[in-house]
mmCIF file of C-alpha atoms and ligand atoms in Angstrom:
data_model
loop_
_atom_site.group_PDB
_atom_site.id
_atom_site.type_symbol
_atom_site.label_atom_id
_atom_site.label_comp_id
_atom_site.label_asym_id
_atom_site.label_seq_id
_atom_site.Cartn_x
_atom_site.Cartn_y
_atom_site.Cartn_z
ATOM 1 C CA MET L 246 -0.017 -0.014 -0.025
ATOM 2 C CA THR L 247 1.128 3.595 -0.572
ATOM 3 C CA SER L 248 1.437 5.870 2.452
ATOM 4 C CA PRO L 249 -0.674 8.955 2.391
ATOM 5 C CA SER L 250 2.516 11.082 2.029
ATOM 6 C CA SER L 251 3.817 9.237 -0.828
ATOM 7 C CA PRO L 252 3.008 10.475 -4.396
ATOM 8 C CA SER L 253 -0.199 9.195 -5.872
ATOM 9 C CA PRO L 254 0.301 5.914 -7.655
ATOM 10 C CA ALA L 255 -1.042 7.591 -10.948
ATOM 11 C CA GLY L 256 0.814 6.053 -13.829
ATOM 12 C CA SER L 257 1.800 2.994 -11.858
ATOM 13 C CA PRO L 258 2.224 -0.077 -14.063
ATOM 14 C CA ASP L 259 0.242 -2.038 -11.400
ATOM 15 C CA PRO L 260 -3.463 -2.024 -12.544
ATOM 16 C CA ALA L 261 -4.562 -2.663 -8.969
ATOM 17 C CA ALA L 262 -2.580 0.082 -7.492
ATOM 18 C CA GLY L 263 -5.487 2.675 -7.660
ATOM 19 C CA ARG L 264 -7.669 0.343 -5.580
ATOM 20 C CA LEU L 265 -5.100 0.550 -2.790
ATOM 21 C CA ARG L 266 -4.882 4.283 -2.507
ATOM 22 C CA PRO L 267 -5.541 5.621 0.971
ATOM 23 C CA ARG L 268 -9.154 6.787 1.207
ATOM 24 C CA ARG L 269 -9.817 7.114 4.968
ATOM 25 C CA SER L 270 -11.101 10.668 4.494
ATOM 26 C CA CYS L 271 -12.562 11.668 1.313
ATOM 27 C CA LEU L 272 -13.145 15.503 1.314
ATOM 28 C CA ALA L 273 -16.087 17.027 -0.671
ATOM 29 C CA VAL L 274 -15.048 20.335 -2.284
ATOM 30 C CA PRO L 275 -17.673 22.347 -4.262
ATOM 31 C CA GLY L 276 -16.158 22.982 -7.693
ATOM 32 C CA SER L 277 -17.789 26.367 -7.851
ATOM 33 C CA SER L 278 -15.837 27.736 -4.888
ATOM 34 C CA PRO L 279 -12.327 28.956 -5.745
ATOM 35 C CA ARG L 280 -11.776 29.659 -2.035
ATOM 36 C CA PHE L 281 -12.707 25.941 -1.050
ATOM 37 C CA LEU L 282 -10.587 24.758 -3.984
ATOM 38 C CA GLU L 283 -7.619 26.558 -2.628
ATOM 39 C CA LYS L 284 -8.265 25.688 1.110
ATOM 40 C CA ALA L 285 -8.656 21.889 0.399
ATOM 41 C CA GLN L 286 -5.020 21.683 -0.740
ATOM 42 C CA GLY L 287 -3.680 22.314 2.751
ATOM 43 C CA LEU L 288 -5.977 19.876 4.576
ATOM 44 C CA PRO L 289 -4.896 16.449 5.632
ATOM 45 C CA ALA L 290 -7.642 14.477 3.792
ATOM 46 C CA ASP L 291 -6.407 11.334 1.915
ATOM 47 C CA GLN L 292 -8.693 12.189 -1.018
ATOM 48 C CA VAL L 293 -10.317 15.168 -2.338
ATOM 49 C CA PHE L 294 -13.206 15.137 -4.725
ATOM 50 C CA LEU L 295 -13.941 18.333 -6.530
ATOM 51 C CA ASP L 296 -17.620 18.241 -7.066
ATOM 52 C CA LEU L 297 -19.726 19.257 -10.284
ATOM 53 C CA GLU L 298 -22.790 17.465 -8.965
ATOM 54 C CA ASP L 299 -25.105 18.335 -6.085
ATOM 55 C CA ALA L 300 -22.934 20.896 -4.413
ATOM 56 C CA VAL L 301 -22.968 23.067 -7.559
ATOM 57 C CA ALA L 302 -26.076 24.907 -8.767
ATOM 58 C CA PRO L 303 -27.068 24.281 -12.383
ATOM 59 C CA LEU L 304 -26.113 27.826 -13.537
ATOM 60 C CA ALA L 305 -22.758 27.506 -11.858
ATOM 61 C CA LYS L 306 -21.761 24.144 -13.519
ATOM 62 C CA GLU L 307 -19.978 25.544 -16.567
ATOM 63 C CA GLY L 308 -17.847 27.919 -14.482
ATOM 64 C CA ALA L 309 -17.161 25.184 -12.003
ATOM 65 C CA ARG L 310 -15.746 22.873 -14.728
ATOM 66 C CA HIS L 311 -13.102 25.493 -15.568
ATOM 67 C CA SER L 312 -12.370 26.326 -11.984
ATOM 68 C CA ILE L 313 -11.646 22.633 -11.313
ATOM 69 C CA VAL L 314 -9.428 22.344 -14.357
ATOM 70 C CA ASP L 315 -7.420 25.410 -13.068
ATOM 71 C CA ALA L 316 -7.238 23.994 -9.561
ATOM 72 C CA LEU L 317 -6.007 20.599 -10.750
ATOM 73 C CA ASN L 318 -3.371 21.996 -13.077
ATOM 74 C CA LYS L 319 -2.097 24.776 -10.761
ATOM 75 C CA GLY L 320 -2.848 23.670 -7.276
ATOM 76 C CA ASP L 321 -0.566 21.606 -5.054
ATOM 77 C CA TRP L 322 -2.385 18.293 -4.293
ATOM 78 C CA THR L 323 0.764 16.272 -3.246
ATOM 79 C CA GLY L 324 -0.059 13.118 -1.239
ATOM 80 C CA LYS L 325 -3.847 13.329 -2.125
ATOM 81 C CA THR L 326 -5.889 11.268 -4.412
ATOM 82 C CA ARG L 327 -7.509 13.670 -6.807
ATOM 83 C CA VAL L 328 -11.101 12.927 -7.910
ATOM 84 C CA VAL L 329 -13.768 14.884 -9.874
ATOM 85 C CA ARG L 330 -17.418 14.106 -9.321
ATOM 86 C CA VAL L 331 -19.326 14.649 -12.568
ATOM 87 C CA ASN L 332 -23.135 14.701 -12.952
ATOM 88 C CA ASP L 333 -24.992 11.451 -13.468
ATOM 89 C CA TRP L 334 -26.021 10.111 -16.933
ATOM 90 C CA THR L 335 -29.739 11.052 -16.533
ATOM 91 C CA THR L 336 -28.748 14.755 -16.735
ATOM 92 C CA SER L 337 -27.530 16.698 -19.771
ATOM 93 C CA TRP L 338 -24.295 17.573 -18.078
ATOM 94 C CA THR L 339 -22.237 14.409 -17.878
ATOM 95 C CA TYR L 340 -20.464 14.194 -21.119
ATOM 96 C CA ARG L 341 -19.367 17.796 -21.180
ATOM 97 C CA ASP L 342 -18.301 17.455 -17.491
ATOM 98 C CA VAL L 343 -15.997 14.646 -18.466
ATOM 99 C CA ILE L 344 -14.677 16.088 -21.650
ATOM 100 C CA THR L 345 -13.838 19.531 -20.137
ATOM 101 C CA VAL L 346 -12.212 18.209 -17.092
ATOM 102 C CA VAL L 347 -10.355 15.238 -18.573
ATOM 103 C CA GLU L 348 -9.102 17.098 -21.697
ATOM 104 C CA GLY L 349 -8.105 20.095 -19.496
ATOM 105 C CA ALA L 350 -6.692 18.288 -16.566
ATOM 106 C CA GLY L 351 -6.538 14.575 -17.172
ATOM 107 C CA GLN L 352 -2.825 14.219 -16.367
ATOM 108 C CA ASN L 353 -3.528 15.691 -12.974
ATOM 109 C CA LEU L 354 -6.492 13.659 -12.101
ATOM 110 C CA ASP L 355 -6.661 10.179 -10.511
ATOM 111 C CA CYS L 356 -10.295 9.184 -10.817
ATOM 112 C CA VAL L 357 -13.767 10.337 -12.055
ATOM 113 C CA MET L 358 -16.681 9.703 -9.614
ATOM 114 C CA LEU L 359 -19.964 8.818 -11.240
ATOM 115 C CA PRO L 360 -23.007 9.431 -9.052
ATOM 116 C CA LYS L 361 -26.318 7.707 -8.912
ATOM 117 C CA VAL L 362 -25.058 4.559 -10.822
ATOM 118 C CA GLN L 363 -27.979 2.401 -11.775
ATOM 119 C CA ASP L 364 -26.503 -0.366 -13.867
ATOM 120 C CA ALA L 365 -23.157 -1.619 -15.354
ATOM 121 C CA GLU L 366 -23.755 0.137 -18.703
ATOM 122 C CA GLN L 367 -23.520 3.554 -17.129
ATOM 123 C CA VAL L 368 -20.019 2.739 -15.977
ATOM 124 C CA ARG L 369 -19.075 1.251 -19.264
ATOM 125 C CA ALA L 370 -20.315 4.330 -21.022
ATOM 126 C CA LEU L 371 -17.892 6.477 -18.782
ATOM 127 C CA ASP L 372 -15.136 4.040 -19.424
ATOM 128 C CA LEU L 373 -15.496 4.422 -23.183
ATOM 129 C CA LEU L 374 -15.632 8.176 -23.088
ATOM 130 C CA LEU L 375 -12.520 8.201 -20.891
ATOM 131 C CA THR L 376 -10.671 5.842 -23.371
ATOM 132 C CA GLN L 377 -11.481 8.131 -26.358
ATOM 133 C CA ILE L 378 -10.267 11.265 -24.488
ATOM 134 C CA GLU L 379 -7.187 9.509 -23.360
ATOM 135 C CA ARG L 380 -6.414 8.427 -26.941
ATOM 136 C CA THR L 381 -7.197 11.817 -28.427
ATOM 137 C CA MET L 382 -4.937 13.547 -25.886
ATOM 138 C CA GLY L 383 -2.126 11.058 -25.876
ATOM 139 C CA PHE L 384 -2.624 10.248 -22.305
ATOM 140 C CA GLU L 385 -1.859 6.705 -20.949
ATOM 141 C CA VAL L 386 -5.059 4.680 -21.756
ATOM 142 C CA GLY L 387 -6.783 3.266 -18.661
ATOM 143 C CA ARG L 388 -4.885 5.220 -16.044
ATOM 144 C CA ILE L 389 -7.879 7.337 -14.837
ATOM 145 C CA GLY L 390 -9.995 5.325 -12.404
ATOM 146 C CA ILE L 391 -13.757 5.331 -11.708
ATOM 147 C CA GLU L 392 -15.582 5.599 -8.445
ATOM 148 C CA ALA L 393 -19.270 4.398 -8.562
ATOM 149 C CA GLN L 394 -21.784 5.851 -6.233
ATOM 150 C CA ILE L 395 -24.740 3.644 -5.172
ATOM 151 C CA GLU L 396 -27.636 5.977 -4.417
ATOM 152 C CA ASN L 397 -30.878 4.130 -5.090
ATOM 153 C CA ALA L 398 -32.583 0.832 -4.992
ATOM 154 C CA ARG L 399 -31.895 0.006 -8.619
ATOM 155 C CA GLY L 400 -28.117 0.761 -8.151
ATOM 156 C CA LEU L 401 -28.063 -1.576 -5.067
ATOM 157 C CA VAL L 402 -29.908 -4.379 -6.855
ATOM 158 C CA ASN L 403 -27.354 -4.269 -9.624
ATOM 159 C CA VAL L 404 -24.326 -3.655 -7.483
ATOM 160 C CA ASP L 405 -22.585 -6.927 -8.350
ATOM 161 C CA ASP L 406 -22.754 -6.234 -12.071
ATOM 162 C CA ILE L 407 -21.698 -2.602 -11.474
ATOM 163 C CA ALA L 408 -18.613 -3.849 -9.452
ATOM 164 C CA ALA L 409 -17.635 -6.127 -12.263
ATOM 165 C CA SER L 410 -18.268 -3.592 -14.966
ATOM 166 C CA SER L 411 -14.867 -1.955 -15.707
ATOM 167 C CA PRO L 412 -11.094 -2.467 -14.883
ATOM 168 C CA ARG L 413 -11.067 1.328 -14.207
ATOM 169 C CA LEU L 414 -13.277 0.809 -11.074
ATOM 170 C CA GLU L 415 -11.502 1.472 -7.811
ATOM 171 C CA THR L 416 -14.346 2.033 -5.261
ATOM 172 C CA ILE L 417 -18.093 1.594 -4.664
ATOM 173 C CA VAL L 418 -19.391 4.494 -2.664
ATOM 174 C CA PHE L 419 -22.580 4.556 -0.547
ATOM 175 C CA GLY L 420 -24.513 7.692 -1.112
ATOM 176 C CA PRO L 421 -26.796 7.726 1.933
ATOM 177 C CA ALA L 422 -28.724 10.946 1.429
ATOM 178 C CA ASP L 423 -29.984 10.201 -1.991
ATOM 179 C CA PHE L 424 -30.424 6.522 -1.031
ATOM 180 C CA MET L 425 -32.602 7.272 1.920
ATOM 181 C CA ALA L 426 -34.806 9.601 -0.336
ATOM 182 C CA SER L 427 -35.025 6.956 -3.015
ATOM 183 C CA ILE L 428 -36.336 4.234 -0.605
ATOM 184 C CA ASN L 429 -38.658 6.648 1.349
ATOM 185 C CA MET L 430 -36.728 5.993 4.596
ATOM 186 C CA LYS L 431 -38.546 7.818 7.355
ATOM 187 C CA SER L 432 -35.610 10.050 8.539
ATOM 188 C CA LEU L 433 -34.254 13.349 7.609
ATOM 189 C CA VAL L 434 -30.894 12.893 9.367
ATOM 190 C CA VAL L 435 -28.444 11.200 7.169
ATOM 191 C CA GLY L 436 -26.704 8.386 9.030
ATOM 192 C CA LYS L 437 -29.086 8.348 11.948
ATOM 193 C CA GLN L 438 -31.479 5.475 12.403
ATOM 194 C CA PRO L 439 -35.049 6.141 11.421
ATOM 195 C CA PRO L 440 -37.435 6.329 14.460
ATOM 196 C CA GLY L 441 -39.583 3.195 14.951
ATOM 197 C CA TYR L 442 -36.981 0.695 13.948
ATOM 198 C CA ASP L 443 -34.690 -0.776 16.630
ATOM 199 C CA ALA L 444 -32.123 -2.488 14.493
ATOM 200 C CA ASP L 445 -29.613 -0.947 12.178
ATOM 201 C CA ALA L 446 -31.478 0.217 9.096
ATOM 202 C CA TYR L 447 -28.200 0.664 7.185
ATOM 203 C CA HIS L 448 -26.684 -2.772 7.822
ATOM 204 C CA TYR L 449 -28.047 -4.544 4.849
ATOM 205 C CA ILE L 450 -27.159 -1.678 2.420
ATOM 206 C CA LEU L 451 -23.690 -1.446 3.807
ATOM 207 C CA MET L 452 -23.039 -5.119 3.708
ATOM 208 C CA ARG L 453 -24.538 -5.509 0.227
ATOM 209 C CA ILE L 454 -22.081 -2.844 -1.208
ATOM 210 C CA LEU L 455 -19.146 -4.303 0.876
ATOM 211 C CA MET L 456 -19.718 -7.826 -0.587
ATOM 212 C CA ALA L 457 -19.849 -6.584 -4.149
ATOM 213 C CA ALA L 458 -16.765 -4.432 -3.620
ATOM 214 C CA ARG L 459 -14.677 -7.172 -2.115
ATOM 215 C CA THR L 460 -15.752 -9.768 -4.647
ATOM 216 C CA HIS L 461 -13.943 -7.541 -7.164
ATOM 217 C CA ASP L 462 -11.153 -6.285 -5.068
ATOM 218 C CA LEU L 463 -12.523 -2.801 -4.816
ATOM 219 C CA GLN L 464 -12.592 -0.476 -1.882
ATOM 220 C CA ALA L 465 -15.866 0.291 -0.074
ATOM 221 C CA ILE L 466 -16.410 3.932 1.020
ATOM 222 C CA ASP L 467 -19.237 5.333 3.173
ATOM 223 C CA GLY L 468 -20.877 8.626 2.163
ATOM 224 C CA PRO L 469 -21.424 11.788 4.085
ATOM 225 C CA TYR L 470 -22.639 12.751 7.583
ATOM 226 C CA LEU L 471 -24.471 15.997 7.273
ATOM 227 C CA GLN L 472 -24.403 17.214 10.871
ATOM 228 C CA ILE L 473 -21.005 18.711 10.439
ATOM 229 C CA ARG L 474 -20.665 20.192 13.910
ATOM 230 C CA ASP L 475 -21.483 16.817 15.622
ATOM 231 C CA VAL L 476 -18.029 15.153 15.537
ATOM 232 C CA GLU L 477 -19.011 12.511 17.984
ATOM 233 C CA GLY L 478 -22.081 11.517 15.774
ATOM 234 C CA PHE L 479 -19.739 11.439 12.838
ATOM 235 C CA ARG L 480 -17.227 9.115 14.774
ATOM 236 C CA GLU L 481 -20.153 6.810 15.698
ATOM 237 C CA VAL L 482 -21.437 6.528 12.166
ATOM 238 C CA ALA L 483 -17.871 6.119 10.654
ATOM 239 C CA GLY L 484 -17.122 3.592 13.331
ATOM 240 C CA ARG L 485 -20.044 1.365 12.153
ATOM 241 C CA ALA L 486 -18.798 1.386 8.653
ATOM 242 C CA ALA L 487 -15.112 0.867 9.716
ATOM 243 C CA ALA L 488 -16.174 -2.112 12.004
ATOM 244 C CA LEU L 489 -17.758 -3.863 8.961
ATOM 245 C CA GLY L 490 -14.566 -3.376 6.886
ATOM 246 C CA TYR L 491 -15.153 -0.164 5.052
ATOM 247 C CA ASP L 492 -12.037 1.656 3.903
ATOM 248 C CA GLY L 493 -13.138 5.281 4.479
ATOM 249 C CA LYS L 494 -15.846 7.867 4.588
ATOM 250 C CA TRP L 495 -16.610 11.182 3.054
ATOM 251 C CA VAL L 496 -15.902 14.345 5.070
ATOM 252 C CA LEU L 497 -17.744 17.502 4.382
ATOM 253 C CA HIS L 498 -15.889 19.754 6.786
ATOM 254 C CA PRO L 499 -12.226 19.998 7.998
ATOM 255 C CA GLY L 500 -13.485 19.170 11.524
ATOM 256 C CA GLN L 501 -14.317 15.659 10.311
ATOM 257 C CA ILE L 502 -11.027 14.787 8.809
ATOM 258 C CA ASP L 503 -8.968 13.813 11.763
ATOM 259 C CA ALA L 504 -11.833 11.746 13.068
ATOM 260 C CA ALA L 505 -12.214 9.825 9.765
ATOM 261 C CA ASN L 506 -8.356 9.286 9.610
ATOM 262 C CA GLU L 507 -8.280 7.954 13.090
ATOM 263 C CA VAL L 508 -11.477 5.717 12.765
ATOM 264 C CA PHE L 509 -10.381 4.071 9.580
ATOM 265 C CA SER L 510 -6.608 3.448 10.881
ATOM 266 C CA PRO L 511 -6.016 0.438 13.014
ATOM 267 C CA ALA L 512 -5.021 1.179 16.652
ATOM 268 C CA GLN L 513 -1.248 1.066 17.231
ATOM 269 C CA GLU L 514 -1.611 -2.008 19.351
ATOM 270 C CA ASP L 515 -3.467 -3.832 16.619
ATOM 271 C CA TYR L 516 -1.049 -2.797 13.960
ATOM 272 C CA ASP L 517 1.961 -3.988 16.000
ATOM 273 C CA HIS L 518 0.261 -7.251 16.610
ATOM 274 C CA ALA L 519 -0.591 -7.752 12.835
ATOM 275 C CA GLU L 520 3.087 -7.148 11.941
ATOM 276 C CA LEU L 521 4.219 -9.648 14.623
ATOM 277 C CA ILE L 522 1.813 -12.292 13.159
ATOM 278 C CA LEU L 523 3.236 -11.699 9.628
ATOM 279 C CA ASP L 524 6.889 -12.026 10.865
ATOM 280 C CA ALA L 525 5.990 -15.094 12.997
ATOM 281 C CA TYR L 526 4.238 -16.724 10.293
ATOM 282 C CA ASP L 527 7.081 -16.113 7.765
ATOM 283 C CA PHE L 528 9.510 -17.517 10.329
ATOM 284 C CA HIS L 529 7.561 -20.695 11.205
ATOM 285 C CA THR L 530 6.746 -21.577 7.561
ATOM 286 C CA SER L 531 10.401 -21.148 6.510
ATOM 287 C CA GLU L 532 13.194 -23.766 6.532
ATOM 288 C CA ALA L 533 14.703 -22.290 9.638
ATOM 289 C CA GLY L 534 11.311 -22.379 11.409
ATOM 290 C CA GLY L 535 10.642 -25.958 10.635
ATOM 291 C CA LYS L 536 8.233 -25.403 7.634
ATOM 292 C CA LYS L 537 5.188 -25.498 9.926
ATOM 293 C CA GLY L 538 1.620 -24.647 8.591
ATOM 294 C CA SER L 539 0.530 -23.443 12.079
ATOM 295 C CA ALA L 540 2.503 -22.276 15.061
ATOM 296 C CA MET L 541 2.224 -20.365 18.267
ATOM 297 C CA LEU L 542 2.777 -16.619 18.839
ATOM 298 C CA GLY L 543 2.633 -16.309 22.660
ATOM 299 C CA ASP L 544 -0.639 -17.921 23.574
ATOM 300 C CA GLU L 545 -2.228 -17.544 20.118
ATOM 301 C CA MET L 546 -2.267 -20.079 17.484
ATOM 302 C CA ILE L 547 -1.553 -18.691 14.013
ATOM 303 C CA ASP L 548 -1.886 -20.112 10.505
ATOM 304 C CA GLU L 549 -2.638 -18.976 6.940
ATOM 305 C CA ALA L 550 -5.957 -17.449 7.862
ATOM 306 C CA SER L 551 -4.431 -15.501 10.662
ATOM 307 C CA ARG L 552 -1.934 -14.213 8.102
ATOM 308 C CA LYS L 553 -4.588 -13.012 5.797
ATOM 309 C CA MET L 554 -6.292 -11.120 8.595
ATOM 310 C CA ALA L 555 -3.070 -9.730 9.775
ATOM 311 C CA LEU L 556 -2.303 -8.605 6.081
ATOM 312 C CA VAL L 557 -5.417 -6.448 6.207
ATOM 313 C CA VAL L 558 -4.591 -4.693 9.382
ATOM 314 C CA ALA L 559 -0.923 -4.245 8.604
ATOM 315 C CA GLY L 560 -1.786 -2.887 5.120
ATOM 316 C CA LYS L 561 -4.156 -0.267 6.630
ATOM 317 C CA GLY L 562 -1.592 0.604 9.282
ATOM 318 C CA ARG L 563 1.091 1.116 6.713
ATOM 319 C CA ALA L 564 -1.145 3.059 4.422
ATOM 320 C CA ALA L 565 -1.952 5.288 7.523
ATOM 321 C CA GLY L 566 1.764 5.835 8.021
ATOM 322 C CA LEU L 567 1.842 3.884 11.419
ATOM 323 C CA ARG L 568 5.372 2.797 12.546
ATOM 324 C CA ARG L 569 6.005 -0.505 14.421
ATOM 325 C CA THR L 570 6.801 -0.230 18.100
ATOM 326 C CA THR L 571 7.603 -3.972 18.574
ATOM 327 C CA SER L 572 9.744 -6.491 16.695
ATOM 328 C CA PHE L 573 9.592 -10.255 16.334
ATOM 329 C CA GLU L 574 12.128 -12.443 17.914
ATOM 330 C CA ALA L 575 12.516 -15.948 16.644
ATOM 331 C CA PRO L 576 12.298 -18.596 19.413
ATOM 332 C CA GLU L 577 15.529 -20.367 20.492
ATOM 333 C CA ALA L 578 16.018 -23.574 18.424
HETATM 334 C C1 GLV Z 214 -24.065 11.553 -1.481
HETATM 335 O O1 GLV Z 214 -24.008 11.848 -2.708
HETATM 336 C C2 GLV Z 214 -25.267 11.211 -0.951
HETATM 337 O O2 GLV Z 214 -26.388 11.231 -1.600
HETATM 338 O O3 GLV Z 214 -25.318 10.817 0.231
HETATM 339 MG MG1 MG Z 215 -25.890 11.909 -3.732
#
């Protein structure tokens, strides 16, 4: 995994590299606001997405396309994944959003986010358009990734096909505000449970998206929490997604960034433990360690499945820039 401070893996020969970008905190930045486009560059979010969709009024969209091109080309986005959210295919804006932004700043862009995705064809249409622009402009074909937002029942029902639709796909993103509206959920507070239902009303949706994402080695990202002054509420909702296995969450305000980075990073103790398991497993399966398939690490039995779980935690810790505070010592022969 890359660390948040390392350069973005744009242009990497590894096709899976984009899926491993750190995305603990994904900062929404309205493309129509030069002030926010400037300010976002200095904030410690893993990803920024410069928005042309719901944060931009219809009459401001054309101006925002050019402000975004300018910000991508002239700004300093070092260490951040750079994403632009275009409008969805049911509007009349999508093609021009993509053409203006990618022709104008394609070499300074990592991904295009497509909102309100309803079926795999919509992702493939974006993939084709990106390919034509990359060829025309002489850019590396296939380097720009796609993030697909699931925001209604139809998108969720088709999420397996959507997740399999293009090698450009890097993440599946849950859009709770539009989703709640689309299914008539009885709550106006995004992320909060609707009154009258005791269980977690989001569990099925979050798990459905997560299963589709993991089936195709994609990241799963949780959407926004709109009560921007309620950082504890944000932590709680983010913690729910992190506990299930999600990789990150949108942040709408600088005050949510540290909380997201923390919630989606492993605790130091868990990170140290994961690295120890990996070292111990390497040792015990080696010639010197007796080529064992399972072994003891302290009081704990470890095997290939433990190694897989440890790889996840260690990978997240490395991506978060954590450093080990313990080291493995091979037992005396
Ligand atoms: C995000 O786009 C949402 O609808 O929650
Ligand atoms: Mg939305």
